[in-house]
Structure formats: C-alpha cells, structure tokens
Coordinates of C-alpha atoms in Angstrom, one line a residue:
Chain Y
X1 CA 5.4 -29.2 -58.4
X2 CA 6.3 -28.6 -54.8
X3 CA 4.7 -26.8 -51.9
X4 CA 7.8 -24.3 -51.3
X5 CA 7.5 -23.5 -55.0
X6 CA 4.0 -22.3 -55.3
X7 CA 4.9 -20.8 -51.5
X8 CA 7.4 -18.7 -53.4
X9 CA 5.4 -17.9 -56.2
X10 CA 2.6 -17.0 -54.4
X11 CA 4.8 -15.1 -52.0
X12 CA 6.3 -13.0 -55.2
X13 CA 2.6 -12.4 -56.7
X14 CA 2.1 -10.9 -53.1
X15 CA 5.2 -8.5 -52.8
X16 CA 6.8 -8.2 -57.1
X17 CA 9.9 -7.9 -55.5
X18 CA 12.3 -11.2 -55.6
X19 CA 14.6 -9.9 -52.7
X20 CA 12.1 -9.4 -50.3
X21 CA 9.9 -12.6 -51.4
X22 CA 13.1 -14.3 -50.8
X23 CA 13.4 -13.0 -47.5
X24 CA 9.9 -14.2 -46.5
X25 CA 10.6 -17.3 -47.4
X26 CA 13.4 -17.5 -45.4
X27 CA 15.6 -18.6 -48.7
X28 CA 18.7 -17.7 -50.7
X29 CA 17.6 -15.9 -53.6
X30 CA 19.2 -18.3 -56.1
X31 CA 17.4 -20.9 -54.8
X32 CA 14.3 -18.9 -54.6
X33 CA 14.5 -18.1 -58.6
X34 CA 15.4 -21.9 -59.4
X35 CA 12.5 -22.6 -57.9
X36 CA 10.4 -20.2 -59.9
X37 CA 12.0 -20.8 -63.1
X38 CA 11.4 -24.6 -62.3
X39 CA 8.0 -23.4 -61.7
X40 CA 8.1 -21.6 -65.0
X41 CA 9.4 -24.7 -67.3
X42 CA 6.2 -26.9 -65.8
X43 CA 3.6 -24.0 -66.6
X44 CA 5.4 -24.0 -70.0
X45 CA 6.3 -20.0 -70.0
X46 CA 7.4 -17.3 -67.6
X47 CA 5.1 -16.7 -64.9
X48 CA 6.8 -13.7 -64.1
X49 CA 7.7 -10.3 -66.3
X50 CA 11.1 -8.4 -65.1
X51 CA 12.8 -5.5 -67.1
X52 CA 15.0 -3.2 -64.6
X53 CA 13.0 -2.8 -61.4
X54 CA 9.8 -3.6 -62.9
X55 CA 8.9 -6.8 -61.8
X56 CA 5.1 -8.2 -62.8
X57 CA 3.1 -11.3 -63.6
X58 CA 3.0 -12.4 -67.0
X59 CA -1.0 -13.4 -68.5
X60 CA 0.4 -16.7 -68.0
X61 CA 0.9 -16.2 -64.5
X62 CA -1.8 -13.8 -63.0
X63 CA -4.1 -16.7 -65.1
X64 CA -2.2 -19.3 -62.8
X65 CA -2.2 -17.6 -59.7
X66 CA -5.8 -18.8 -58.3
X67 CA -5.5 -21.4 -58.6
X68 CA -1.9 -22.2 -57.1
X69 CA -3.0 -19.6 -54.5
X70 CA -6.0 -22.2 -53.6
X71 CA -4.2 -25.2 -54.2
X72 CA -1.3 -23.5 -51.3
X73 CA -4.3 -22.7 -49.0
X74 CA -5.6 -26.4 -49.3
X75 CA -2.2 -27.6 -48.0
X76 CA -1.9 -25.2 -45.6
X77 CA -5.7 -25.8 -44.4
X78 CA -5.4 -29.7 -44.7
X79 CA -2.5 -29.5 -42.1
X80 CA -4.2 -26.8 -39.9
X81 CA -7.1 -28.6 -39.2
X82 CA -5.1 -31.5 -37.8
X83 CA -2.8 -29.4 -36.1
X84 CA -6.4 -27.3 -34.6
X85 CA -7.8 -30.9 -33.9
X86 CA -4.8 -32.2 -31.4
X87 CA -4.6 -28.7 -29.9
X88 CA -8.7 -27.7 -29.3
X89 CA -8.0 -24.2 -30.4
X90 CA -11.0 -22.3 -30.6
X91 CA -12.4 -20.6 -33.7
X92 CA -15.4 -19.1 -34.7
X93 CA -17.4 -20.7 -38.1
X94 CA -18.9 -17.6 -39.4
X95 CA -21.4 -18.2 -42.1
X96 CA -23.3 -15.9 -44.3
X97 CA -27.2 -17.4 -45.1
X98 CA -29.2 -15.3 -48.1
X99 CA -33.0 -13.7 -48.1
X100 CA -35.3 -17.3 -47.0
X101 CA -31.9 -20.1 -46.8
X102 CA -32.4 -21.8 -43.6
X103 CA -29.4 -24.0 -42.3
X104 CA -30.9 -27.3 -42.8
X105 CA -29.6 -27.9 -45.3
X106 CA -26.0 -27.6 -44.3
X107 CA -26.8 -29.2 -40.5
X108 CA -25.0 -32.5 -41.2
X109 CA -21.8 -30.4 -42.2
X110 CA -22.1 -27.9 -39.8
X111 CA -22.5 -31.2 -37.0
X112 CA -19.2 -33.1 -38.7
X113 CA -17.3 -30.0 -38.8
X114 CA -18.4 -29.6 -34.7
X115 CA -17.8 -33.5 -34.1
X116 CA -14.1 -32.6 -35.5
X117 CA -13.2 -29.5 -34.1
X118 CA -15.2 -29.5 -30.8
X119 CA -13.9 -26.1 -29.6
X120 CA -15.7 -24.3 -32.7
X121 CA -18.4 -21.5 -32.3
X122 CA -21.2 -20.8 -34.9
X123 CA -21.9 -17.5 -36.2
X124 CA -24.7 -17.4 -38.6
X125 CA -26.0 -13.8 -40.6
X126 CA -29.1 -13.8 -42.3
X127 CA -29.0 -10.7 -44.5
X128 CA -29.0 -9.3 -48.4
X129 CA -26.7 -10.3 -50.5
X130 CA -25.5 -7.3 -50.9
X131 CA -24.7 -7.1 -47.4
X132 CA -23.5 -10.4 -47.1
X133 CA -21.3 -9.9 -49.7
X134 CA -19.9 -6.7 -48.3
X135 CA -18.9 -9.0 -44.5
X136 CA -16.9 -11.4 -46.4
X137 CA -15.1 -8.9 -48.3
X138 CA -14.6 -7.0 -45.2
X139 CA -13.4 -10.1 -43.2
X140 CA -16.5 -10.4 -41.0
X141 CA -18.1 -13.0 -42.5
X142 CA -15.9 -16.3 -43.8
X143 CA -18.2 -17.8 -46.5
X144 CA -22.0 -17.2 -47.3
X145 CA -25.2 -19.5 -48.9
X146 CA -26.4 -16.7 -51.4
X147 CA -28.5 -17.4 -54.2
X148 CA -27.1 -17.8 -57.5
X149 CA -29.3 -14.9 -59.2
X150 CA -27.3 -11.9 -57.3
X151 CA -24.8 -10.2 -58.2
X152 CA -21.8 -11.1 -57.1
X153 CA -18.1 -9.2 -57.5
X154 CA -15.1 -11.7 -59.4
X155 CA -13.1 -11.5 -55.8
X156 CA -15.9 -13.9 -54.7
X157 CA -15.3 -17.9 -55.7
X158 CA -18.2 -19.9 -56.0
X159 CA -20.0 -23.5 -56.5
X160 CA -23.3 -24.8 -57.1
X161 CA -24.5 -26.3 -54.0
X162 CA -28.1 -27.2 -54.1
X163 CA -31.8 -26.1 -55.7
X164 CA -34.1 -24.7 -53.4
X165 CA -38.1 -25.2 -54.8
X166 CA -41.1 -22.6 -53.7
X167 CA -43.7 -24.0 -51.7
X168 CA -47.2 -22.6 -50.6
X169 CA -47.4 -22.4 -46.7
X170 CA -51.0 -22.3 -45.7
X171 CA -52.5 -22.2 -42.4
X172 CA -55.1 -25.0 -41.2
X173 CA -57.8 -26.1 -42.9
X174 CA -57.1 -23.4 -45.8
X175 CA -58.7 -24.7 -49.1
X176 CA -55.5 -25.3 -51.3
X177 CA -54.8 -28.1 -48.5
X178 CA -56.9 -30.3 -51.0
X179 CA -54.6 -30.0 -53.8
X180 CA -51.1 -31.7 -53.8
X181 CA -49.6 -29.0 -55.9
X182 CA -50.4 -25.3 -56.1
X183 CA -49.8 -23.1 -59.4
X184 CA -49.8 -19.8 -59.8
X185 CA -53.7 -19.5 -61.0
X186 CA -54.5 -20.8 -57.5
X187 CA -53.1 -18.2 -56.2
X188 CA -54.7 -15.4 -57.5
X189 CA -57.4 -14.9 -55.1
X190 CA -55.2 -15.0 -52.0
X191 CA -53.4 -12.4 -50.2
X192 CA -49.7 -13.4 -50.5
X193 CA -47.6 -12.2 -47.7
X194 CA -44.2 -11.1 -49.0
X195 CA -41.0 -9.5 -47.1
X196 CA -37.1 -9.0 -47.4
X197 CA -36.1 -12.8 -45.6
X198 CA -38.7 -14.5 -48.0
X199 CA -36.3 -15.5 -50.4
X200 CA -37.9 -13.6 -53.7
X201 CA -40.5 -16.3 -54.9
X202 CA -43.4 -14.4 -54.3
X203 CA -41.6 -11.4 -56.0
X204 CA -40.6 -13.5 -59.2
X205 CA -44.5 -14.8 -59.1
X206 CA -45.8 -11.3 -59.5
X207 CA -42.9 -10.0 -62.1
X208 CA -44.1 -13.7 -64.1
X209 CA -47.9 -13.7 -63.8
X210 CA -50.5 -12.5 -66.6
X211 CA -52.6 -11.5 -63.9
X212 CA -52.0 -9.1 -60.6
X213 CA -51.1 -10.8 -57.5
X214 CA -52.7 -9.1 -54.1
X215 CA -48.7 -8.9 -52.3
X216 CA -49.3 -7.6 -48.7
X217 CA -45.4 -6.3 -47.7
X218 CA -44.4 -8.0 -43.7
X219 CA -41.2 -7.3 -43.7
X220 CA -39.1 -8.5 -40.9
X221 CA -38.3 -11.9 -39.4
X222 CA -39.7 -15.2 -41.5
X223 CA -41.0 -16.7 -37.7
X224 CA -43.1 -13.3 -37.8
X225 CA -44.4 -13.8 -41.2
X226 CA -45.3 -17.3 -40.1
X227 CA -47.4 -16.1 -37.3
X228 CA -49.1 -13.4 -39.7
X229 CA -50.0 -16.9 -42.0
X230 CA -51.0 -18.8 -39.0
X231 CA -53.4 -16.2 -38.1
X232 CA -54.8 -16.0 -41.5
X233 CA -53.9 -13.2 -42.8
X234 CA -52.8 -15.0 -46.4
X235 CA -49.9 -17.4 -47.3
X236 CA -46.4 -17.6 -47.9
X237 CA -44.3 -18.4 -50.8
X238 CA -40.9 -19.5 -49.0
X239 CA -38.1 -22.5 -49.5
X240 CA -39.0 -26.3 -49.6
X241 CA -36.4 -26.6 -47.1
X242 CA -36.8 -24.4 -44.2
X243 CA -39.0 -26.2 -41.5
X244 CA -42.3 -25.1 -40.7
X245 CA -44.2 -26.2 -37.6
X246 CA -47.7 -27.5 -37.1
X247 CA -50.2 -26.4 -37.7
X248 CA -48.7 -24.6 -40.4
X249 CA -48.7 -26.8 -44.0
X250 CA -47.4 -27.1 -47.2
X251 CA -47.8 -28.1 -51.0
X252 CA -45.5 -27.8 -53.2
X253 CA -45.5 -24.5 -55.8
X254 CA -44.9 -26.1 -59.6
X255 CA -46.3 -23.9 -62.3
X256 CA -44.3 -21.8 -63.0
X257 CA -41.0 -22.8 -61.4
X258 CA -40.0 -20.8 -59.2
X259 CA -36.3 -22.9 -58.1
X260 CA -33.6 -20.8 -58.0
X261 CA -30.0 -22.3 -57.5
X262 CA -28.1 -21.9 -54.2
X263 CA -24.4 -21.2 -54.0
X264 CA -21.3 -21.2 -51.4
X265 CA -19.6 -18.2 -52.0
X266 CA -15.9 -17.2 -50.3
X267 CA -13.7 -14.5 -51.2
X268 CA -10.8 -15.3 -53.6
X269 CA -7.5 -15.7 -51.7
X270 CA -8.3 -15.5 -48.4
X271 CA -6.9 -18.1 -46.1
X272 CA -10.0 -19.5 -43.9
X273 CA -9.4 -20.8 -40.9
X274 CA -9.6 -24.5 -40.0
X275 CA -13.1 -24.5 -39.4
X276 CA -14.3 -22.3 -42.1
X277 CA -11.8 -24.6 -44.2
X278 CA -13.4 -27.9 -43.3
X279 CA -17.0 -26.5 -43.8
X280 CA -16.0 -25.0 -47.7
X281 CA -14.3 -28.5 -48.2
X282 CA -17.4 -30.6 -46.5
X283 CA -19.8 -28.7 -49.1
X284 CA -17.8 -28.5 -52.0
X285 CA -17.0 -32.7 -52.0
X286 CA -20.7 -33.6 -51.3
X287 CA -23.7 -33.2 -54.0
X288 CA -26.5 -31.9 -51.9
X289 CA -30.0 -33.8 -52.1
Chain S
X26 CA 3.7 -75.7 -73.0
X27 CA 3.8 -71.6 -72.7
X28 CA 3.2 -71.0 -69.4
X29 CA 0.0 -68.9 -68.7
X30 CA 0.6 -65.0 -67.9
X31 CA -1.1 -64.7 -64.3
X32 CA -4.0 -61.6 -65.0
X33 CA -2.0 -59.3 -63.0
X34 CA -3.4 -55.7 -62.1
X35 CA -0.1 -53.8 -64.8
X36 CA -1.5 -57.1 -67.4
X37 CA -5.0 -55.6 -67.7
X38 CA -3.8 -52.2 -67.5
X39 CA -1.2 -52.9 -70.4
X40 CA -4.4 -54.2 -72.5
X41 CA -5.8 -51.1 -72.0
X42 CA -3.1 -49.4 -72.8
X43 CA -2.6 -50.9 -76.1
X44 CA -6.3 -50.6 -76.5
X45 CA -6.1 -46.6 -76.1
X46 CA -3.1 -46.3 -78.1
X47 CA -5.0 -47.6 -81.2
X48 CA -6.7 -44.3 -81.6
X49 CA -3.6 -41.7 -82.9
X50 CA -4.7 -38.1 -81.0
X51 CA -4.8 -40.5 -77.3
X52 CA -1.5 -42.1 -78.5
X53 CA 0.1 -38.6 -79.1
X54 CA -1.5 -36.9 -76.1
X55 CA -0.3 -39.8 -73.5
X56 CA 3.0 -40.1 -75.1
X57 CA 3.8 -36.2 -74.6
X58 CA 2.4 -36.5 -70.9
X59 CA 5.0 -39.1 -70.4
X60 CA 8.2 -37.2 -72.4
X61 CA 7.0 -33.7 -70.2
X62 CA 6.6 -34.9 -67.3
X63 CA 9.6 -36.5 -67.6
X64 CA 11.4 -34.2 -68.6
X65 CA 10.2 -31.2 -66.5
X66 CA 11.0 -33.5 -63.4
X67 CA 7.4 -32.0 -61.7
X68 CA 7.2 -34.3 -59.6
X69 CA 11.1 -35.5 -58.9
X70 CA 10.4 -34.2 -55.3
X71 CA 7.9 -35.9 -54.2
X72 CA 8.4 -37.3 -50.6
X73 CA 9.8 -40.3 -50.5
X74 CA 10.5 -43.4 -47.8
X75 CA 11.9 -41.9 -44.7
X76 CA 9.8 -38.2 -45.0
X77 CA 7.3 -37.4 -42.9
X78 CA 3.8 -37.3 -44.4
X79 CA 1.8 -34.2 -43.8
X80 CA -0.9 -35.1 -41.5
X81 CA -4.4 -34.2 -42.8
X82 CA -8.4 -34.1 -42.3
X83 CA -10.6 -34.2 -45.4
X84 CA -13.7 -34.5 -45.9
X85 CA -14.7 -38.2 -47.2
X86 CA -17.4 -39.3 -50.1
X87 CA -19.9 -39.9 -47.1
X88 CA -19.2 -36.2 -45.7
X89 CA -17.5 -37.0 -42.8
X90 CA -14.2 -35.6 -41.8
X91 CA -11.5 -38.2 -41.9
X92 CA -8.1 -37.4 -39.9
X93 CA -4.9 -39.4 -40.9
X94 CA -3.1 -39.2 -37.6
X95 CA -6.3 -41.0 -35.9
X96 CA -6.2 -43.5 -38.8
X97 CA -2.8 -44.0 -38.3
X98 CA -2.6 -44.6 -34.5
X99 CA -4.8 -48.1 -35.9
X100 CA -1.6 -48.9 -37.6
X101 CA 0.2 -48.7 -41.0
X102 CA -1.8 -46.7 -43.9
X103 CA -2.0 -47.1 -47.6
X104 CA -2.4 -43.4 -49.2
X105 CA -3.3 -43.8 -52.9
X106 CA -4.0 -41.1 -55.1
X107 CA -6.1 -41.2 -57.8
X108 CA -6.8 -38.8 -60.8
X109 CA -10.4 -39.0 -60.9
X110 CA -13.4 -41.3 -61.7
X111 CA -13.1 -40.5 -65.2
X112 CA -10.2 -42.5 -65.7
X113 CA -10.1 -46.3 -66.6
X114 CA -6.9 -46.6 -65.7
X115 CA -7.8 -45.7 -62.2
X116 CA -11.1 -47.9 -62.3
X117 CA -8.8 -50.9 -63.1
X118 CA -6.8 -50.1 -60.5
X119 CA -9.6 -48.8 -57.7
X120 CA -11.3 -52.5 -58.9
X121 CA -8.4 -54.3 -57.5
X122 CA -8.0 -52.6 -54.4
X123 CA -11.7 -53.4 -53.5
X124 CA -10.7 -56.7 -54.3
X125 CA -7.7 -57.2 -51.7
X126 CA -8.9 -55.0 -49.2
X127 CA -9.7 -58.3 -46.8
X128 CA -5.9 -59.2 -47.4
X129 CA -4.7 -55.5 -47.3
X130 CA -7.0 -55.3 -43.7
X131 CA -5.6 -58.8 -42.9
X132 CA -2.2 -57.0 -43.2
X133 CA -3.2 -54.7 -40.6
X134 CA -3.4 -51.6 -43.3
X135 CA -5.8 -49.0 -43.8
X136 CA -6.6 -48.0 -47.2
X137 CA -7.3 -44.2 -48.2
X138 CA -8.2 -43.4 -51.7
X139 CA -7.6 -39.6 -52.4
X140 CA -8.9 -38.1 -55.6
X141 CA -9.1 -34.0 -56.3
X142 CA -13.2 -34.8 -57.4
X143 CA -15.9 -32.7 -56.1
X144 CA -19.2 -32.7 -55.8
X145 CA -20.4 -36.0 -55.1
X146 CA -17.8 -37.6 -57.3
X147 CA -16.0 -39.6 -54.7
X148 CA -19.3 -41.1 -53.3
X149 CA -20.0 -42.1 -57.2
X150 CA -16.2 -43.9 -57.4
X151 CA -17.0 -45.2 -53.6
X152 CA -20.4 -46.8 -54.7
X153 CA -19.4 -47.9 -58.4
X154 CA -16.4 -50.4 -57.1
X155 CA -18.7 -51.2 -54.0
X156 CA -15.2 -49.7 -52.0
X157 CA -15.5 -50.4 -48.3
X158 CA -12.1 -48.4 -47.5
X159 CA -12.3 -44.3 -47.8
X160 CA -12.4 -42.0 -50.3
X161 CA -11.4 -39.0 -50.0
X162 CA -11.7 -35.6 -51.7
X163 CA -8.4 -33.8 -51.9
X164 CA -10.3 -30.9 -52.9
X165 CA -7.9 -28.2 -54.3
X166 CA -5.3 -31.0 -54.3
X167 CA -3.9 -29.5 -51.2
X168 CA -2.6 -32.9 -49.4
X169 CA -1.3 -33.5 -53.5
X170 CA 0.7 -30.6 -53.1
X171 CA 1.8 -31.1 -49.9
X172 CA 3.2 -34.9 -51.0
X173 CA 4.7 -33.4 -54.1
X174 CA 2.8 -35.0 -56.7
X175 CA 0.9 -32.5 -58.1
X176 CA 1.6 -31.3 -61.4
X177 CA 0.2 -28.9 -64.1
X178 CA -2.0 -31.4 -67.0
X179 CA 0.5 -31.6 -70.2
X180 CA -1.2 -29.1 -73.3
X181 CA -1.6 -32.3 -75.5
X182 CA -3.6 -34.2 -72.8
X183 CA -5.6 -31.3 -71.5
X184 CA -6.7 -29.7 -74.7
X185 CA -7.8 -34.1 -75.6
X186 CA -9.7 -33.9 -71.9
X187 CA -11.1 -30.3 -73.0
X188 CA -12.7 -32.1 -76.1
X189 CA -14.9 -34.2 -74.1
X190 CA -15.9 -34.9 -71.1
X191 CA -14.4 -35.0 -68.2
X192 CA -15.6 -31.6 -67.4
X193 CA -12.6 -30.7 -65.1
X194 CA -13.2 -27.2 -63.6
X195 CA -17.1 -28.4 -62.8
X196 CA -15.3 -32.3 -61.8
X197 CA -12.8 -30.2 -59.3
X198 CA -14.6 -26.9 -58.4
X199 CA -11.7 -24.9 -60.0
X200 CA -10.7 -23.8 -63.0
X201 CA -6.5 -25.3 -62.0
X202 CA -6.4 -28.4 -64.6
X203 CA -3.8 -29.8 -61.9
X204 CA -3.8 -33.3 -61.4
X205 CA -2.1 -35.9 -59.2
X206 CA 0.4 -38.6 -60.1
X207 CA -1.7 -41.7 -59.2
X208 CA 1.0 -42.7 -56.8
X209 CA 0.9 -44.8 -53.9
X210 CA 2.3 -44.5 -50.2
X211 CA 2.4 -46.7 -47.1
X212 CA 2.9 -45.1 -44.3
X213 CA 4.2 -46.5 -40.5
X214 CA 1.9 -45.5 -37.6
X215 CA 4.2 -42.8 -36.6
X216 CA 3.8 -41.5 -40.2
X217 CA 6.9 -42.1 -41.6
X218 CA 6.7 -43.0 -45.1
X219 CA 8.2 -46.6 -45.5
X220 CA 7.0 -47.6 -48.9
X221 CA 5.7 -45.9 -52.2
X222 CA 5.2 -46.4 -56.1
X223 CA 5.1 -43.4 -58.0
X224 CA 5.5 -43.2 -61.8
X225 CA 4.6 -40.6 -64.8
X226 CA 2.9 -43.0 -66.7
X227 CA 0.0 -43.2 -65.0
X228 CA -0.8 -47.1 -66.9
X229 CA 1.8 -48.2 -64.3
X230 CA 0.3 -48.8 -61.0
X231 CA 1.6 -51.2 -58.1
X232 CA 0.2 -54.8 -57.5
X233 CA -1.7 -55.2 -54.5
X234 CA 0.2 -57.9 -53.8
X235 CA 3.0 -55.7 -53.7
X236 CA 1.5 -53.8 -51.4
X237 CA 0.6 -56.3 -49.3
X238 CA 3.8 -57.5 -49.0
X239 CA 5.2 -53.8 -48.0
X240 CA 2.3 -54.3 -45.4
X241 CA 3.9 -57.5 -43.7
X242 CA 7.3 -56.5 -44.0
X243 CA 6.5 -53.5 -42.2
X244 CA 4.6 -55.5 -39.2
X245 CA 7.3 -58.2 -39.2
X246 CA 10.1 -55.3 -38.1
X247 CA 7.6 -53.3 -35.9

C-alpha cells in the first residue's frame, strides 16, 4: 500500500465526507476514491459504507483503522525526527511514571533519545494512574509507565515493558539483614510503612496474608518515607529498581510474589512528537532486563 | 561432465522452497500470497531508482537511535527489509549478508537491516547471525510505508501464521498483521535511490554479489 493512501483513508475516517477529505489532501476526488478503492481491493472488502449522504466505516474498516492510523504516524514520526534532528527544534518529552516506578529503568532511553535530539526537555509526573491517565488523554502528558493492574480506558495503547519485584528496605543493622530473602512470615512483627507513591506491595501483602500486618500510613514523597525507614520507624516494601542510598539496604521480598508487570501506555491516535516518538519506539523495540 | 551449480544465496533458498512446498496447507498459503499480491498490485508503487528515500531515525537492536542521513553522508547504503526472525527465508538470506559484509564494507556500503519486530526481536536476529551491520526496528512499519512496500498479510498465509507461532500482534506490538516485501535498496549518499530488488515472492532475494556489484558501479561513476 502507499503512504498517500492510508493518508487519505485516514483523512476520510477523520471527516466521513469524500469532498472535503479530498480537499485535505490537496487531491482530485477521482483520484482520491481510486486510491481508496485500491485500498479497499488489498484489505479484501469496502473499508468504507456510503448510501446517499451517509458516509461511514464499514467493520472492516473501523477494525483497520488503528492500525493504518499507527502505521501513518510511524512514517510521519520516522521522518520528523530526522527533519527535528538537522533543525534542533525544541520539544518537551513529557512522561507519565505510576505509584513507586522510578526512571531507571528507562535512563538509557531517556539518554539516546537526549544524545539524538539535544534540544529536548524532560517532564516527568509521578502520580495515580488514574490521574496519569486523565494527562494523556487531556494532552498533558505524552506517554506514561503505569502498572499493568489499573484500569486503563481502550483509547489508551499499550505494551509489556518490564517486571518490577518487591523488596524489603531496612535500615542499618536491622535483623532481616541476616537473611538473603525476606517472606511475608518475617514480616509480621515489623511495622511496615506504606503510602500512595509506594507502588501497592505492601497493600497486596496485607490483602494476601493469613495473618494482620501492623501498616503505618506515610503518605507523601518515597525520599520522605525513606527517611521515616532510616530513622527506624519500620520498613518499606517498594520496587527492586528504584535506587536506595546507604545506609539504607535491601533483600529481596519472594514469598509470596509480589511482581507486578509494568506497561508504556499512549493514547490511541495521537501523533507524538519527535521526541515522545523516539522514546515509544526506543522502548517498544528493546526487551527490558 | 555436468558442470557443478555454484551454492548461490536463490539455490538454497529454492531448496527450501521445494522443501516448504511438500507440506499442501504452506504450498496453498504461499501460492495465494504470490497470485494476491500480484494481482492487487500492493506494492506496484514502491519507490523505485531515481526517488528520494525518506530519511529516518529508528531505534536499533542495541537501543540506540540510528539516523540514515548521517549513515549516508559515509557513503552509499544498502536498506534491506526483512519480514521478521521467524522466517527462514529471511535467515537464509540475513546468513549471507553477514557473510559479505567485509566485501559489501570493502565496497564502501553500509548495510541496514529493517524488520517491523519488537521487543528485543531484532537484537535476537542481530545476535543469532552474529550481524555486525544494524538492525533496525521499523516499528509500526512506518519507514515500510513510507518506501511503499508494505502490504496487508494475504487471508491464506495469515490465518497458516495464526495457527502457530509466530505470534504477530505480541512479535510487532500491534494488532496490523502488515508486513514488508523483503525488498532491497541501495541508496547514493545524497539519498537517491540507484539500485533495488523487490519481488512478491518473498523466496526470491538478490545475491550479495549482486549487490556488491551495484556497490562498485555506483563508486566507479561517483
């Protein structure tokens, strides 16, 4: 298929009115329905429903229409970027991160989308998904780490990126330092600090355990949590990957698992801008460690 | 005295041709890709010797960002797409290109590999063939699209893929069963296209030799 086709097409999805698509496109409207009735003959069946001035995608074609509208975008971005590359524009890389996702994880992407487009700022929102969710829909947020338990509306595409394991964060000299694992009867004794940014592993602990957990609520930032744990006032239950300084530690949390799945969500037919672009891309090619 | 058959890259790819067609459903399935896409003409437009090609960043198997108009200022560049890991015709021909990349270099050409695989696929093609040139995810098959040889999978073929593995919508992050012709361009420094093969039947694939010589030819007028 060709790029002006799925332009038109996507361009008629957008308006259901061939004269004015035509127009858009800046092409005769002969040429414009060749084009879709070429488009029509690949896919194997109209795309597009007309009776009088009714004009509306067929199943067949609102089922085709993602992805052509993704495929068009990818083009569109693919050139973008170059053309944003050889003309330093400047754009912002807004990026959502869920309750206890650090950026680690996504550092090396964030630093070769940086070493390409030199002129790009980074926006990062730590928030609930729910919030998150409602940025990208409402434009202020381009993409967003979420994790894959939360609800989530069909507008949003999505993709597996990584797993994220619990671990125990314990201040010096505590006494599950000895172990090299901790599990849940370890636990049971300790006051477990738990709050909005802490990613929900103590909260699925205490919705799993046979036996009541002590929770104490801290909401607020995790560094303030950390500073509640360094002080001793009980551990954390927070994500393998977020860095913790001395002379904070850790052990790993295995019984029961508490993983949970971590996804890069963007909303559904929204053009992102060369940065935002090359960051979806540099994730989605990669399998994360 | 028959003269042997040199082991050409289309001789081993004809072997395993006849070696898919044994089994009746492949046979059935390739031969209606073939007939549509032939007769649909999907990708009768794709660009051709004398176009432009789109310039492009991508991300490669390593995660970097790879631009084609900085690879291109090094001199000419081989563009080949590929349909995916999954594909032993591709392997074949993937195999042969890690093969001639000293001559291809030699040459003065830079090879790119573009497949539409996701998700650590590409580094898995990369480090199967031991490939020192790049591969590239054309995720969404945007730069596909944009080269005109993209095209919607035949019904015979995709429901035969659907049966098995691959798993395309996980392989590509979407849901599009789009693939590329596994064609192949050479493009001059100033990105003008100045050689390609492209065919339907994806079993036929260019020689590297042939692409080395499109390589020379296009130093010896520069």
């Amino acid at each position: 298929m060709e790029l002006s086709q799925v332009r038109y097409f996507i361009t008629l999805c957008r308006t259901l009115n061939f004269t004015r698509a035509a127009t858009q496109c800046n092409v005769t409207q002969p040429a414009f329905t060749r084009a879709i009735q070429r488009l029509e003959d690949e896919f194997g069946g109209p795309l597009i429903f007309r009776e009088r001035s009714l004009t509306q995608l067929t199943e067949l074609g609102r089922n085709i229409r993602p992805h052509l509208e993704a495929m068009l975008d990818a083009a569109d971005a693919a050139r973008a970027t170059a053309d944003a590359q050889t003309n330093r524009r400047t754009e912002i890389l807004k990026i959502g991160l869920g309750p206890g996702i650090g950026a680690g994880a996504i550092a090396g992407v964030i630093r070769e989308v940086t070493t390409a487009l030199p002129d790009v700022t980074i926006h990062f929102d730590e928030s609930g998904p729910a919030a998150l969710v409602e940025s990208m829909l409402t434009d202020a947020l381009d993409c967003a780490l979420l994790p894959d338990h939360c609800d989530m509306p069909e507008r949003l595409n999505r993709w597996n990126l990584y797993r994220d394991n619990a671990v125990a964060v314990l201040p010096p000299e505590h006494r599950l330092l000895a172990r090299n694992a901790v599990t849940a009867g370890d636990v049971v004794d300790e006051t477990i600090l738990v709050g909005e940014s802490c990613g929900g592993f103590a909260t699925r602990l205490a919705a799993e355990s046979a036996q009541p957990l002590r929770l104490q609520r801290c909401h607020g930032a995790t560094s303030q949590m950390l500073e509640l744990v360094g002080a001793g006032l009980g551990i954390a239950l927070l994500s393998n990957r977020l860095r913790f300084a001395a002379p904070l530690a850790t052990r790993p949390f295995t019984e029961p698992d508490l993983s949970r799945g971590i996804l890069l969500a963007v909303v559904a037919g929204r053009p992102l801008n060369p940065a935002a672009a090359s960051f979806v891309k540099l994730c989605r090619a990669q399998r994360f460690a | 005295m028959p003269t042997a058959t040199p082991d050409t890259l289309q001789s081993r790819l004809d072997r395993l041709l006849a070696s898919r067609r044994e089994a009746a459903a492949w046979n059935a399935a390739y031969e209606h890709w073939v007939a549509e896409l032939t007769r649909n003409g999907a990708v009768d437009h794709a660009l051709r010797p004398g176009d432009k090609f789109p310039d492009f960043i991508l991300p490669s198997a390593e995660g970097r960002l790879i631009s084609l108009s900085a690879i291109r200022a090094t001199g000419p560049v081989v563009i080949c797409f590929f349909r995916g890991e999954w594909c032993p015709f591709c392997r074949l021909m993937l195999a042969a290109l890690a093969e001639s990349l000293p001559e291809i270099e030699a040459a003065g050409g830079t090879l790119l590999a573009l497949t539409p695989e996701t998700g650590g696929l590409p580094l898995d093609m990369k480090t199967y063939h031991k490939a020192r040139f790049e591969v590239l995810s054309d995720v969404d098959c945007g730069v596909g699209l944009a080269t005109g040889v993209v095209f919607t999978i035949p019904k015979l073929y995709r429901a035969l893929l659907a049966k098995s593995q691959p798993n395309f919508p996980d392989r590509h992050g979407n849901g599009g069963w789009l693939l590329p012709v596994p064609a192949t361009y050479i493009l001059r420094p100033d990105g003008v296209i100045a050689w390609r093969f492209l065919d339907v039947d994806f079993s036929r694939r260019p020689e590297p030799a042939d692409i080395i010589a499109a390589l020379r030819e296009i130093r010896a007028t520069a």
